[in-house]
Short mmCIF file of C-alpha atoms in Angstrom, two decimals:
data_model
loop_
_atom_site.label_atom_id
_atom_site.label_comp_id
_atom_site.label_asym_id
_atom_site.label_seq_id
_atom_site.Cartn_x
_atom_site.Cartn_y
_atom_site.Cartn_z
CA MET B 1 -35.19 22.13 -16.21
CA SER B 2 -37.33 20.55 -13.26
CA ASP B 3 -39.47 18.85 -14.79
CA ILE B 4 -36.26 16.57 -16.69
CA PHE B 5 -36.11 15.18 -12.74
CA SER B 6 -40.07 14.77 -12.11
CA ASN B 7 -40.29 10.87 -13.25
CA LYS B 8 -37.89 8.87 -10.94
CA ARG B 9 -37.32 6.23 -13.91
CA THR B 10 -35.49 9.47 -15.80
CA LEU B 11 -34.12 10.29 -12.51
CA TYR B 12 -32.28 6.99 -12.10
CA ILE B 13 -31.26 7.19 -15.68
CA VAL B 14 -29.74 10.60 -15.37
CA ILE B 15 -27.68 10.04 -12.33
CA PHE B 16 -26.51 6.12 -13.86
CA MET B 17 -25.38 8.57 -16.88
CA HIS B 18 -23.92 11.15 -14.42
CA THR B 19 -21.98 8.29 -12.59
CA LEU B 20 -20.61 6.63 -16.06
CA PHE B 21 -19.25 9.81 -16.41
CA PHE B 22 -17.44 10.69 -13.58
CA ALA B 23 -16.24 6.59 -13.59
CA LEU B 24 -14.46 7.98 -17.35
CA ALA B 25 -12.88 11.08 -15.58
CA LEU B 26 -11.99 9.00 -12.97
CA MET B 27 -10.26 6.59 -15.63
CA LEU B 28 -8.66 9.24 -17.21
CA LEU B 29 -7.41 10.88 -14.34
CA SER B 30 -6.05 7.96 -13.76
CA TYR B 31 -4.62 7.07 -17.00
CA GLU B 32 -2.94 10.18 -17.30
CA HIS B 33 -1.39 10.29 -13.38
CA LYS B 34 0.19 6.37 -14.48
CA LYS B 35 1.55 8.20 -17.73
CA ASN B 36 3.02 10.97 -15.63
CA LEU B 37 4.98 8.87 -13.39
CA ASN B 38 5.76 6.56 -15.86
CA ASN B 39 7.09 9.43 -17.62
CA TYR B 40 8.81 10.88 -14.77
CA LEU B 41 10.21 7.58 -13.19
CA ASN B 42 11.61 6.70 -16.50
CA ASP B 43 13.12 9.97 -16.45
CA LEU B 44 14.69 9.53 -13.47
CA TYR B 45 15.63 6.16 -14.44
CA ASP B 46 18.00 7.56 -16.99
CA THR B 47 19.18 9.94 -14.96
CA LYS B 48 20.23 7.98 -12.58
CA TYR B 49 21.61 5.60 -14.78
CA LYS B 50 23.48 8.39 -16.26
CA ILE B 51 25.04 9.41 -13.07
CA TYR B 52 25.84 5.53 -12.34
CA MET B 53 27.63 4.89 -15.18
CA ASN B 54 29.81 8.31 -14.82
CA GLN B 55 30.69 7.35 -11.25
CA LEU B 56 32.15 4.44 -12.13
CA LYS B 57 34.17 5.66 -14.59
CA VAL B 58 35.64 7.90 -12.65
CA LEU B 59 36.19 4.73 -9.68
CA ASN B 60 37.51 3.09 -12.99
CA GLN B 61 40.05 5.87 -13.71
CA HIS B 62 41.15 5.12 -9.77
CA THR B 63 41.70 1.96 -10.59
CA ASP B 64 43.75 2.35 -13.92
CA LEU B 65 46.19 4.52 -11.72
CA LEU B 66 45.86 2.83 -8.28
CA LYS B 67 47.47 0.46 -11.22
CA SER B 68 50.03 2.26 -12.16
CA LEU B 69 50.90 2.87 -8.80
CA LEU B 70 51.09 -0.55 -7.74
CA VAL B 71 51.94 -2.82 -10.24
CA ASP B 72 56.68 -1.86 -11.22
CA GLU B 73 58.90 -4.46 -12.57
CA LYS B 74 60.11 -5.46 -8.78
CA VAL B 75 56.03 -6.92 -8.68
CA LEU B 76 56.29 -8.00 -12.48
CA LYS B 77 59.45 -9.91 -12.00
CA ILE B 78 58.21 -11.32 -8.54
CA ILE B 79 54.81 -12.98 -10.65
CA ALA B 80 56.71 -14.05 -13.60
CA ASN B 81 58.98 -15.97 -11.48
CA ALA B 82 55.56 -18.04 -9.51
CA GLN B 83 55.57 -20.29 -12.39
CA ARG B 84 58.83 -21.95 -11.27
CA ASP B 85 59.08 -20.70 -6.79
CA PHE B 86 55.29 -20.68 -6.19
CA ASN B 87 55.42 -20.20 -2.25
CA GLY B 88 58.57 -18.53 -2.23
CA SER B 89 57.46 -15.93 -4.72
CA ARG B 90 54.03 -15.70 -2.93
CA GLU B 91 56.26 -14.60 0.01
CA LYS B 92 57.80 -11.82 -1.80
CA LEU B 93 54.67 -10.18 -3.44
CA ILE B 94 52.91 -10.14 -0.20
CA LYS B 95 55.84 -9.11 1.54
CA GLN B 96 56.24 -6.19 -1.41
CA LEU B 97 52.83 -5.12 -1.38
CA TYR B 98 50.61 -6.02 1.89
CA PRO B 99 51.26 -2.61 3.41
CA LYS B 100 50.07 -0.71 0.60
CA TYR B 101 47.04 -2.82 0.69
CA GLU B 102 46.53 -2.12 4.29
CA ILE B 103 46.30 1.43 3.31
CA LEU B 104 44.39 0.93 -0.03
CA LYS B 105 41.60 -0.53 2.43
CA LYS B 106 41.05 2.93 4.22
CA TYR B 107 40.24 4.39 1.32
CA GLY B 108 37.80 1.63 0.07
CA VAL B 109 39.58 -0.85 -2.05
CA TYR B 110 38.34 -4.38 -0.76
CA GLN B 111 39.53 -6.72 -3.19
CA PHE B 112 43.13 -7.33 -4.11
CA HIS B 113 43.71 -10.42 -6.35
CA PHE B 114 46.64 -11.65 -8.34
CA HIS B 115 46.41 -14.54 -10.90
CA LEU B 116 48.48 -16.62 -12.54
CA PRO B 117 48.17 -17.96 -15.99
CA GLY B 118 45.22 -20.41 -16.50
CA GLY B 119 43.43 -18.28 -13.88
CA ILE B 120 45.00 -19.75 -10.95
CA SER B 121 44.49 -17.77 -8.18
CA PHE B 122 48.00 -16.47 -6.73
CA VAL B 123 47.64 -14.31 -3.75
CA ARG B 124 44.14 -12.29 -2.24
CA PHE B 125 45.17 -9.94 0.00
CA HIS B 126 41.81 -9.38 1.49
CA HIS B 127 42.19 -13.47 2.07
CA LEU B 128 45.41 -14.81 2.33
CA ASP B 129 44.50 -18.39 3.62
CA LYS B 130 42.77 -18.77 0.31
CA PHE B 131 44.47 -19.29 -3.04
CA GLY B 132 46.15 -22.11 -5.56
CA GLU B 133 41.74 -22.47 -7.00
CA LYS B 134 41.17 -22.71 -10.60
CA LEU B 135 39.26 -19.02 -11.58
CA TYR B 136 38.22 -19.51 -15.03
CA PRO B 137 34.82 -21.38 -14.11
CA TYR B 138 33.73 -18.77 -11.71
CA ARG B 139 35.52 -16.02 -12.94
CA PRO B 140 35.19 -14.96 -16.97
CA SER B 141 36.60 -11.81 -16.37
CA ILE B 142 39.60 -13.26 -15.51
CA LYS B 143 39.76 -16.02 -18.32
CA TYR B 144 38.35 -12.31 -20.82
CA VAL B 145 41.88 -10.76 -19.55
CA GLN B 146 44.07 -13.57 -19.62
CA THR B 147 43.18 -14.29 -23.44
CA THR B 148 41.90 -10.59 -24.77
CA LEU B 149 44.91 -9.11 -22.80
CA LYS B 150 42.24 -6.41 -22.44
CA PRO B 151 41.86 -4.32 -18.82
CA TYR B 152 38.14 -5.63 -18.15
CA HIS B 153 35.67 -2.84 -15.54
CA GLY B 154 32.48 -4.62 -14.91
CA PHE B 155 30.02 -6.21 -12.91
CA GLU B 156 30.81 -10.17 -11.82
CA THR B 157 30.02 -12.88 -8.55
CA GLY B 158 32.95 -14.47 -7.30
CA LYS B 159 33.94 -17.08 -4.78
CA MET B 160 33.84 -14.58 -1.78
CA VAL B 161 31.93 -11.66 -2.53
CA SER B 162 30.29 -9.84 -5.61
CA GLY B 163 30.66 -6.54 -7.42
CA PHE B 164 32.42 -4.48 -9.72
CA ARG B 165 35.89 -6.01 -11.12
CA ASN B 166 38.36 -4.04 -12.25
CA VAL B 167 40.94 -6.77 -13.88
CA TYR B 168 44.24 -5.89 -15.63
CA PRO B 169 46.46 -8.51 -17.45
CA LEU B 170 50.13 -8.23 -16.23
CA ILE B 171 53.12 -8.49 -18.85
CA TYR B 172 56.67 -8.86 -18.29
CA ASN B 173 59.52 -9.18 -21.17
CA GLY B 174 56.13 -9.16 -23.59
CA LYS B 175 54.90 -12.28 -22.33
CA LEU B 176 51.57 -12.17 -20.15
CA VAL B 177 52.60 -13.34 -16.22
CA GLY B 178 49.66 -12.96 -15.09
CA SER B 179 46.78 -10.67 -13.77
CA MET B 180 45.57 -8.40 -11.31
CA GLU B 181 42.28 -6.97 -9.80
CA ILE B 182 41.56 -4.22 -7.47
CA SER B 183 37.46 -3.80 -6.51
CA PHE B 184 36.00 -1.68 -4.13
CA SER B 185 33.55 -2.19 -0.74
CA MET B 186 30.03 -1.82 -1.17
CA LYS B 187 29.83 0.84 1.15
CA LYS B 188 32.65 3.04 -1.29
CA LEU B 189 30.58 2.51 -4.27
CA VAL B 190 27.81 4.45 -2.75
CA GLN B 191 29.65 7.01 -2.08
CA TYR B 192 31.06 7.26 -5.12
CA ILE B 193 27.61 7.12 -7.14
CA PHE B 194 24.41 7.70 -5.41
CA GLU B 195 25.57 9.61 -1.64
CA LYS B 196 21.73 10.68 -0.64
CA GLU B 197 20.51 7.02 -1.11
CA TYR B 198 20.94 4.09 -0.29
CA LEU B 199 22.37 0.72 -2.69
CA ALA B 200 22.96 -2.62 -2.75
CA MET B 201 23.21 -5.65 -5.45
CA VAL B 202 21.44 -8.61 -5.27
CA VAL B 203 22.34 -11.93 -7.17
CA LYS B 204 20.45 -14.70 -8.41
CA LYS B 205 20.11 -17.84 -6.35
CA GLU B 206 21.39 -20.41 -8.13
CA ILE B 207 24.63 -18.35 -9.23
CA LEU B 208 25.71 -18.36 -6.26
CA LYS B 209 24.40 -21.79 -5.17
CA ASN B 210 27.88 -23.71 -6.32
CA LYS B 211 30.45 -21.02 -6.47
CA LEU B 212 30.73 -19.66 -3.13
CA PHE B 213 33.34 -20.68 -0.58
CA PRO B 214 31.58 -22.49 2.58
CA ASP B 215 32.59 -19.23 4.56
CA ALA B 216 31.66 -16.35 2.05
CA TRP B 217 27.75 -17.03 2.40
CA SER B 218 28.37 -14.61 5.61
CA ASN B 219 28.62 -11.79 3.06
CA TYR B 220 24.47 -12.26 1.48
CA LYS B 221 21.57 -12.31 3.16
CA VAL B 222 18.13 -13.32 1.43
CA CYS B 223 16.78 -10.44 -0.23
CA LYS B 224 13.91 -8.83 1.73
CA LEU B 225 12.70 -7.80 -1.97
CA ASN B 226 12.26 -10.86 -3.34
CA PRO B 227 13.76 -13.98 -2.22
CA ASN B 228 14.88 -15.57 -4.97
CA TYR B 229 18.20 -13.42 -4.63
CA TYR B 230 20.94 -13.34 -1.89
CA ILE B 231 21.57 -9.23 -1.74
CA CYS B 232 25.07 -7.37 -0.90
CA GLY B 233 24.48 -4.00 0.75
CA ASN B 234 22.13 -3.44 4.09
CA ILE B 235 19.10 -1.84 2.34
CA CYS B 236 16.88 -5.25 4.05
CA ILE B 237 16.54 -2.46 7.18
CA LEU B 238 14.60 -0.18 5.55
CA PHE B 239 12.10 -2.51 4.96
CA LYS B 240 9.33 -4.20 7.70
CA HIS B 241 7.99 -6.77 5.87
CA TYR B 242 9.31 -9.50 2.63
CA HIS B 243 7.89 -8.48 -0.90
CA ASN B 244 7.75 -10.12 -4.18
CA ILE B 245 8.91 -7.23 -6.97
CA ASP B 246 10.22 -7.73 -10.07
CA PHE B 247 13.10 -6.27 -11.00
CA ASN B 248 13.02 -6.46 -14.45
CA GLN B 249 10.44 -3.49 -14.01
CA LYS B 250 12.95 -0.49 -13.79
CA ALA B 251 10.90 0.86 -10.62
CA ASN B 252 8.75 -0.61 -7.74
CA ILE B 253 6.87 1.43 -5.18
CA VAL B 254 7.04 -0.54 -1.68
CA GLU B 255 6.75 0.30 1.71
CA ASN B 256 6.54 4.28 0.48
CA LYS B 257 10.25 3.68 -1.12
CA LEU B 258 11.21 3.82 -4.83
CA VAL B 259 13.13 0.73 -6.05
CA LEU B 260 15.19 1.58 -9.39
CA SER B 261 16.82 -1.77 -11.11
CA TYR B 262 19.44 -1.58 -13.22
CA PRO B 263 20.55 -5.20 -14.62
CA LEU B 264 24.22 -6.16 -14.14
CA TYR B 265 25.70 -8.39 -16.80
CA ASN B 266 29.38 -10.13 -16.99
CA VAL B 267 31.60 -9.75 -19.10
CA GLU B 268 30.38 -12.63 -21.04
CA LYS B 269 26.62 -10.70 -21.08
CA LYS B 270 25.20 -13.17 -19.31
CA HIS B 271 22.23 -11.25 -16.37
CA GLU B 272 23.71 -11.77 -12.97
CA GLY B 273 21.33 -9.86 -10.76
CA PHE B 274 20.60 -5.73 -10.45
CA MET B 275 22.52 -2.82 -8.68
CA LEU B 276 19.11 -1.17 -6.37
CA SER B 277 19.13 2.32 -5.31
CA VAL B 278 16.65 2.57 -2.87
CA ILE B 279 14.53 6.34 -2.66
CA PRO B 280 12.36 7.38 0.19
CA LEU B 281 9.21 8.87 -1.45
CA ASP B 282 9.49 12.18 1.06
CA LYS B 283 13.02 12.79 -1.15
CA ILE B 284 11.48 12.84 -4.53
CA GLU B 285 9.56 16.27 -4.86
CA THR B 286 8.46 15.53 -8.17
CA LEU B 287 7.19 12.80 -7.81
CA ASN B 288 5.72 14.51 -4.44
CA GLU B 289 4.07 17.14 -7.26
CA ILE B 290 2.63 14.32 -9.48
CA ASN B 291 0.94 12.55 -6.62
CA ASN B 292 -0.48 15.52 -4.71
CA SER B 293 -1.54 17.12 -7.87
CA TYR B 294 -3.89 14.10 -9.15
CA ASN B 295 -4.87 13.34 -4.96
CA THR B 296 -6.46 17.25 -6.03
CA LEU B 297 -7.84 16.66 -8.91
CA ILE B 298 -9.43 13.37 -7.50
CA ILE B 299 -10.95 15.41 -4.58
CA ILE B 300 -12.45 18.13 -7.01
CA VAL B 301 -13.51 15.35 -9.43
CA PHE B 302 -15.51 14.03 -6.42
CA LEU B 303 -16.98 17.06 -5.04
CA ILE B 304 -18.15 18.51 -8.47
CA TYR B 305 -19.96 14.69 -8.52
CA VAL B 306 -21.95 15.33 -5.02
CA PHE B 307 -22.95 19.06 -5.72
CA LEU B 308 -24.32 18.16 -9.22
CA LEU B 309 -25.47 14.85 -7.79
CA GLY B 310 -26.95 16.85 -5.01
CA VAL B 311 -28.37 19.68 -7.78
CA MET B 312 -30.41 16.59 -9.50
CA LEU B 313 -32.13 15.69 -6.39
CA PHE B 314 -33.28 19.17 -5.56
CA LEU B 315 -34.69 19.23 -8.56
CA TYR B 316 -36.57 16.00 -8.49
CA ASN B 317 -37.72 17.31 -5.02
CA TYR B 318 -38.30 19.76 -5.46
CA SER B 319 -40.44 18.71 -9.39
CA LYS B 320 -42.08 16.66 -7.09
CA MET B 321 -43.24 18.76 -4.53
CA LYS B 322 -44.31 21.25 -7.19
CA ARG B 323 -45.87 18.43 -8.98
CA ASN B 324 -48.13 17.34 -5.94
CA SER B 325 -49.02 21.15 -4.93
CA GLN B 326 -50.75 20.67 -8.83
CA ILE B 327 -52.00 17.56 -8.67
CA ASP B 328 -55.15 15.83 -6.81
CA TYR B 329 -54.09 13.34 -3.97
CA LEU B 330 -57.59 11.31 -4.82
CA THR B 331 -58.14 11.28 -8.53
CA ASP B 332 -53.98 12.08 -9.54
CA ILE B 333 -55.00 14.29 -12.01
CA LEU B 334 -54.65 18.35 -11.78
CA ASN B 335 -56.09 20.04 -9.15
CA ARG B 336 -57.37 23.40 -9.90
CA SER B 337 -54.04 25.15 -9.03
CA GLY B 338 -52.59 23.10 -11.94
CA CYS B 339 -55.27 23.75 -14.17
CA LEU B 340 -54.42 27.59 -13.68
CA SER B 341 -50.85 27.25 -14.38
CA LYS B 342 -51.51 24.64 -17.80
CA ILE B 343 -53.86 27.23 -18.93
CA LYS B 344 -51.79 30.23 -19.50
CA ALA B 345 -49.61 28.72 -22.32
CA LEU B 346 -52.86 28.54 -24.08
CA ASP B 347 -54.21 30.97 -26.96
CA ASP B 348 -57.30 29.41 -28.02
CA TYR B 349 -59.69 27.02 -26.38
CA SER B 350 -62.65 25.88 -24.78
CA VAL B 351 -63.72 24.80 -21.17
CA LEU B 352 -66.11 22.28 -20.28
CA VAL B 353 -67.68 22.74 -16.17
CA LEU B 354 -68.85 19.46 -15.56
CA ASP B 355 -70.39 18.06 -12.20
CA VAL B 356 -71.89 14.68 -11.02
CA ASP B 357 -75.07 14.77 -10.35
CA HIS B 358 -76.71 13.87 -7.02
CA PHE B 359 -73.29 13.27 -5.74
CA LYS B 360 -73.86 14.40 -2.33
CA GLN B 361 -76.56 11.26 -1.89
CA ILE B 362 -73.67 9.06 -3.45
CA ASN B 363 -71.71 9.90 -0.56
CA ASP B 364 -74.88 9.73 2.57
CA THR B 365 -76.21 6.74 1.21
CA TYR B 366 -73.42 4.43 0.31
CA GLY B 367 -70.44 6.46 2.53
CA HIS B 368 -67.52 8.43 1.47
CA ASN B 369 -64.98 5.69 0.77
CA VAL B 370 -67.39 3.73 -1.77
CA GLY B 371 -68.11 8.08 -3.17
CA ASP B 372 -63.97 8.03 -3.45
CA GLU B 373 -64.14 5.10 -5.36
CA ILE B 374 -66.82 6.69 -7.83
CA LEU B 375 -65.20 9.78 -8.30
CA LYS B 376 -61.64 7.86 -9.77
CA ARG B 377 -63.43 5.37 -11.41
CA PHE B 378 -65.49 8.79 -13.39
CA VAL B 379 -62.40 10.54 -14.05
CA ASP B 380 -60.91 7.09 -15.39
CA VAL B 381 -63.90 7.40 -17.91
CA VAL B 382 -63.29 10.78 -19.03
CA ARG B 383 -60.06 10.76 -19.38
CA ASN B 384 -59.96 7.90 -21.38
CA THR B 385 -62.68 9.92 -23.60
CA ILE B 386 -60.41 13.30 -24.09
CA ARG B 387 -57.52 13.58 -26.20
CA LYS B 388 -54.12 13.50 -24.50
CA ASN B 389 -53.70 17.15 -24.69
CA ASP B 390 -57.26 17.90 -23.44
CA ILE B 391 -56.47 19.45 -19.42
CA PHE B 392 -58.66 17.53 -17.15
CA CYS B 393 -58.68 18.99 -13.66
CA ARG B 394 -60.76 18.50 -10.13
CA TRP B 395 -61.49 21.81 -9.46
CA GLY B 396 -62.98 21.09 -6.40
CA GLY B 397 -65.93 18.05 -4.98
CA GLU B 398 -67.51 16.56 -7.52
CA GLU B 399 -66.67 19.42 -10.02
CA PHE B 400 -64.49 19.16 -12.60
CA VAL B 401 -62.90 21.59 -15.26
CA ILE B 402 -61.57 20.02 -19.02
CA ILE B 403 -59.56 22.62 -21.82
CA LEU B 404 -60.12 21.81 -24.62
CA PRO B 405 -57.12 23.20 -26.66
CA ASP B 406 -57.62 24.61 -30.12
CA THR B 407 -61.46 23.79 -30.17
CA ASP B 408 -64.79 26.06 -30.91
CA LYS B 409 -68.18 25.62 -29.32
CA GLU B 410 -69.58 23.25 -31.72
CA THR B 411 -66.57 20.83 -31.08
CA ALA B 412 -66.80 21.44 -27.43
CA LYS B 413 -70.38 20.62 -27.54
CA LEU B 414 -70.18 17.29 -29.43
CA VAL B 415 -67.32 16.64 -26.44
CA ALA B 416 -69.46 16.90 -24.26
CA GLU B 417 -72.13 15.16 -24.91
CA LYS B 418 -69.58 11.95 -26.01
CA ILE B 419 -68.65 12.23 -22.01
CA ARG B 420 -72.24 12.43 -21.24
CA LYS B 421 -73.05 9.32 -22.70
CA THR B 422 -70.20 7.78 -21.97
CA VAL B 423 -70.66 8.11 -17.99
CA GLU B 424 -74.52 7.68 -18.39
CA ASN B 425 -73.63 3.71 -20.15
CA THR B 426 -70.97 3.05 -17.17
CA ASP B 427 -71.50 0.49 -14.85
CA PHE B 428 -69.82 2.70 -11.47
CA ASP B 429 -70.52 -1.19 -9.06
CA ASN B 430 -73.31 -1.87 -9.52
CA LEU B 431 -74.10 2.50 -9.20
CA LYS B 432 -75.80 4.18 -12.67
CA ILE B 433 -74.60 7.98 -11.87
CA THR B 434 -74.85 10.98 -14.69
CA VAL B 435 -72.75 14.47 -15.45
CA SER B 436 -74.47 17.83 -16.08
CA ILE B 437 -71.72 20.01 -18.56
CA GLY B 438 -71.55 23.42 -19.05
CA VAL B 439 -69.58 24.65 -22.40
CA ALA B 440 -68.24 27.84 -23.37
CA GLN B 441 -65.77 29.08 -26.11
CA LYS B 442 -62.66 31.81 -25.05
CA GLU B 443 -63.58 34.79 -23.67
CA LYS B 444 -61.40 38.01 -23.02
CA ASN B 445 -59.64 35.68 -20.16
CA PHE B 446 -59.81 32.57 -18.92
CA ASN B 447 -62.37 33.79 -15.49
CA GLU B 448 -64.80 34.99 -17.96
CA THR B 449 -64.94 31.92 -19.78
CA PHE B 450 -65.18 29.73 -16.58
CA LYS B 451 -68.09 32.04 -15.38
CA ILE B 452 -69.67 31.62 -18.59
CA ALA B 453 -69.07 27.80 -18.36
CA ASP B 454 -70.35 27.29 -15.23
CA MET B 455 -73.61 29.31 -15.66
CA LYS B 456 -74.23 27.07 -18.15
CA LEU B 457 -74.10 24.01 -16.00
CA TYR B 458 -76.27 25.76 -13.55
CA GLU B 459 -78.49 25.64 -16.52
CA ALA B 460 -78.07 22.10 -17.29
CA LYS B 461 -79.04 21.19 -13.77
CA GLU B 462 -81.89 23.97 -13.64
CA LEU B 463 -83.36 21.94 -17.35
CA GLY B 464 -83.44 18.54 -14.51
CA ARG B 465 -79.09 17.51 -15.04
CA ASN B 466 -77.68 14.40 -17.24
CA ARG B 467 -77.08 17.44 -20.40
CA VAL B 468 -75.13 19.25 -21.62
CA VAL B 469 -75.56 23.44 -22.50
CA ALA B 470 -73.43 26.22 -24.34
#
C-alpha cells in the first residue's frame, strides 16, 4: 500500500482526487440540507397558512355576530333617511352607536365605518371628522358589496389604514341603503392568528402614494426588510439593519429570524402586499435540528478528510524513508539492504559481482569528487546495458551486484561480457576504466550464490582484471 505513495506526483494526484471526492461529498450534503430545509420550511409555511386562514374565519364569524347585534331596524332607518337629511342622520347614527363603538374598541375593533350608496363615506366612528368623500376609487370592496349585495371578508388598503376588511350590505325594505365595515386592529389580529410570533402587513409604496389622507402617513413606516414597501406593525424593531429581501420568496432567514411572506390580494384579485410572520430561529426546534445535523455531518466529513489526508502523508513519508534506507545516496540505485529485500521474491536467478579496477588509484590521483562522478557515470552505463527488471545495486565502495532473474549461467556470462566491453569502450571524462566481473547461477540460497560469484570476481582480478569469470 505504501508503495503507491512513494512517488510525489502520484501523491499529488491521490490528494487531488481525495479532495475532489470530499468536495463532491460536501456539495451533496449541502444539496440534501437545502432540500430538507426547503421541505420543512414549505411544510411550516403551509401549516401556518392554514392556521392563519382558520383564525381569520373565526374572526369573520365574530364580525358577522357583531353586525347582527349592532344593525337593527332603527339603525337601518337612520341610514335610509340619510339621502334626505345627511347631517341630521349622521348625528342620529353617531348618538345611537358611538357608545357601543367605545365598547368595541376594548375588544380590538378599530374601524367602524358606514357608507351610503355610491360608496360615499357617511360615518367613520374611528375618525368622525373625515366623511363625505367617494370611496369607490380607493375601496373596491365597498363597490363590490354594494353591487353584488354580498358581504366581503378580505384584505384591502384604505385611506387611513390597511387591513382585513369585513364589509356588509345594508338592506332596508328590500332596498340597498348603504354598507358598513367592521375591522380589527393589527394587535388583535396578532392575538388571534400567531400568539407566539410577530405579525405585520407590508404594502407596496405605489399603491398608497395617492390614496392616503395626509395625516394617515403616521400609520406607516418604510419597511426595514424591503424599502419598496410600507409596513403596518412594529416588527421593524426586531431588525438592526436594512435589507432588500424578496417577499415573493415564501421564506427568508434574516438576522437569525425566519420571515414568512403571505401574499395579500384585494377583492379585485390585485396583489397589494404581504402578511409577514417573523419567528426567531431559536424558537423553531425542528429547524435547529436540521441545521445541527448538517453541521455535525460537515464536521465528521472534515475530520475524515483530515484523517485520510494524514494517513496519505504518513504513507508517503514512510515510503520515502523506506526507499531512502534502501537506496544508495550517491548513485541512486539500490544499496545492499535494498538488494537483499528484492531477492526474496525471486526463485531463479544468476548473480554478477562487479568491481571497478584500480578505483583506489583514481581517488588518490584525482580526488574523491572525481571518483564519485566516475561511479555515477559507471552506474549510468551499466544501467543502460541491462534489462529494466534486472536488479542493480551498490554493494559497497566500488563493488556492485547485479541480479539477473530467470537467467542461466551462460546467458549471465554473455551479459557480463557485454557490460565489460561497454565500460571498456566508454570515455569517462578523458579517463579509461575497466571492470572485473564474477558470475554464478543460483545455488541453495543467495549467500551461497554470492560467495561463488565473489570468488569468481577474485579469480578475475588474479588473472589480470578487465575480464569475466563464471
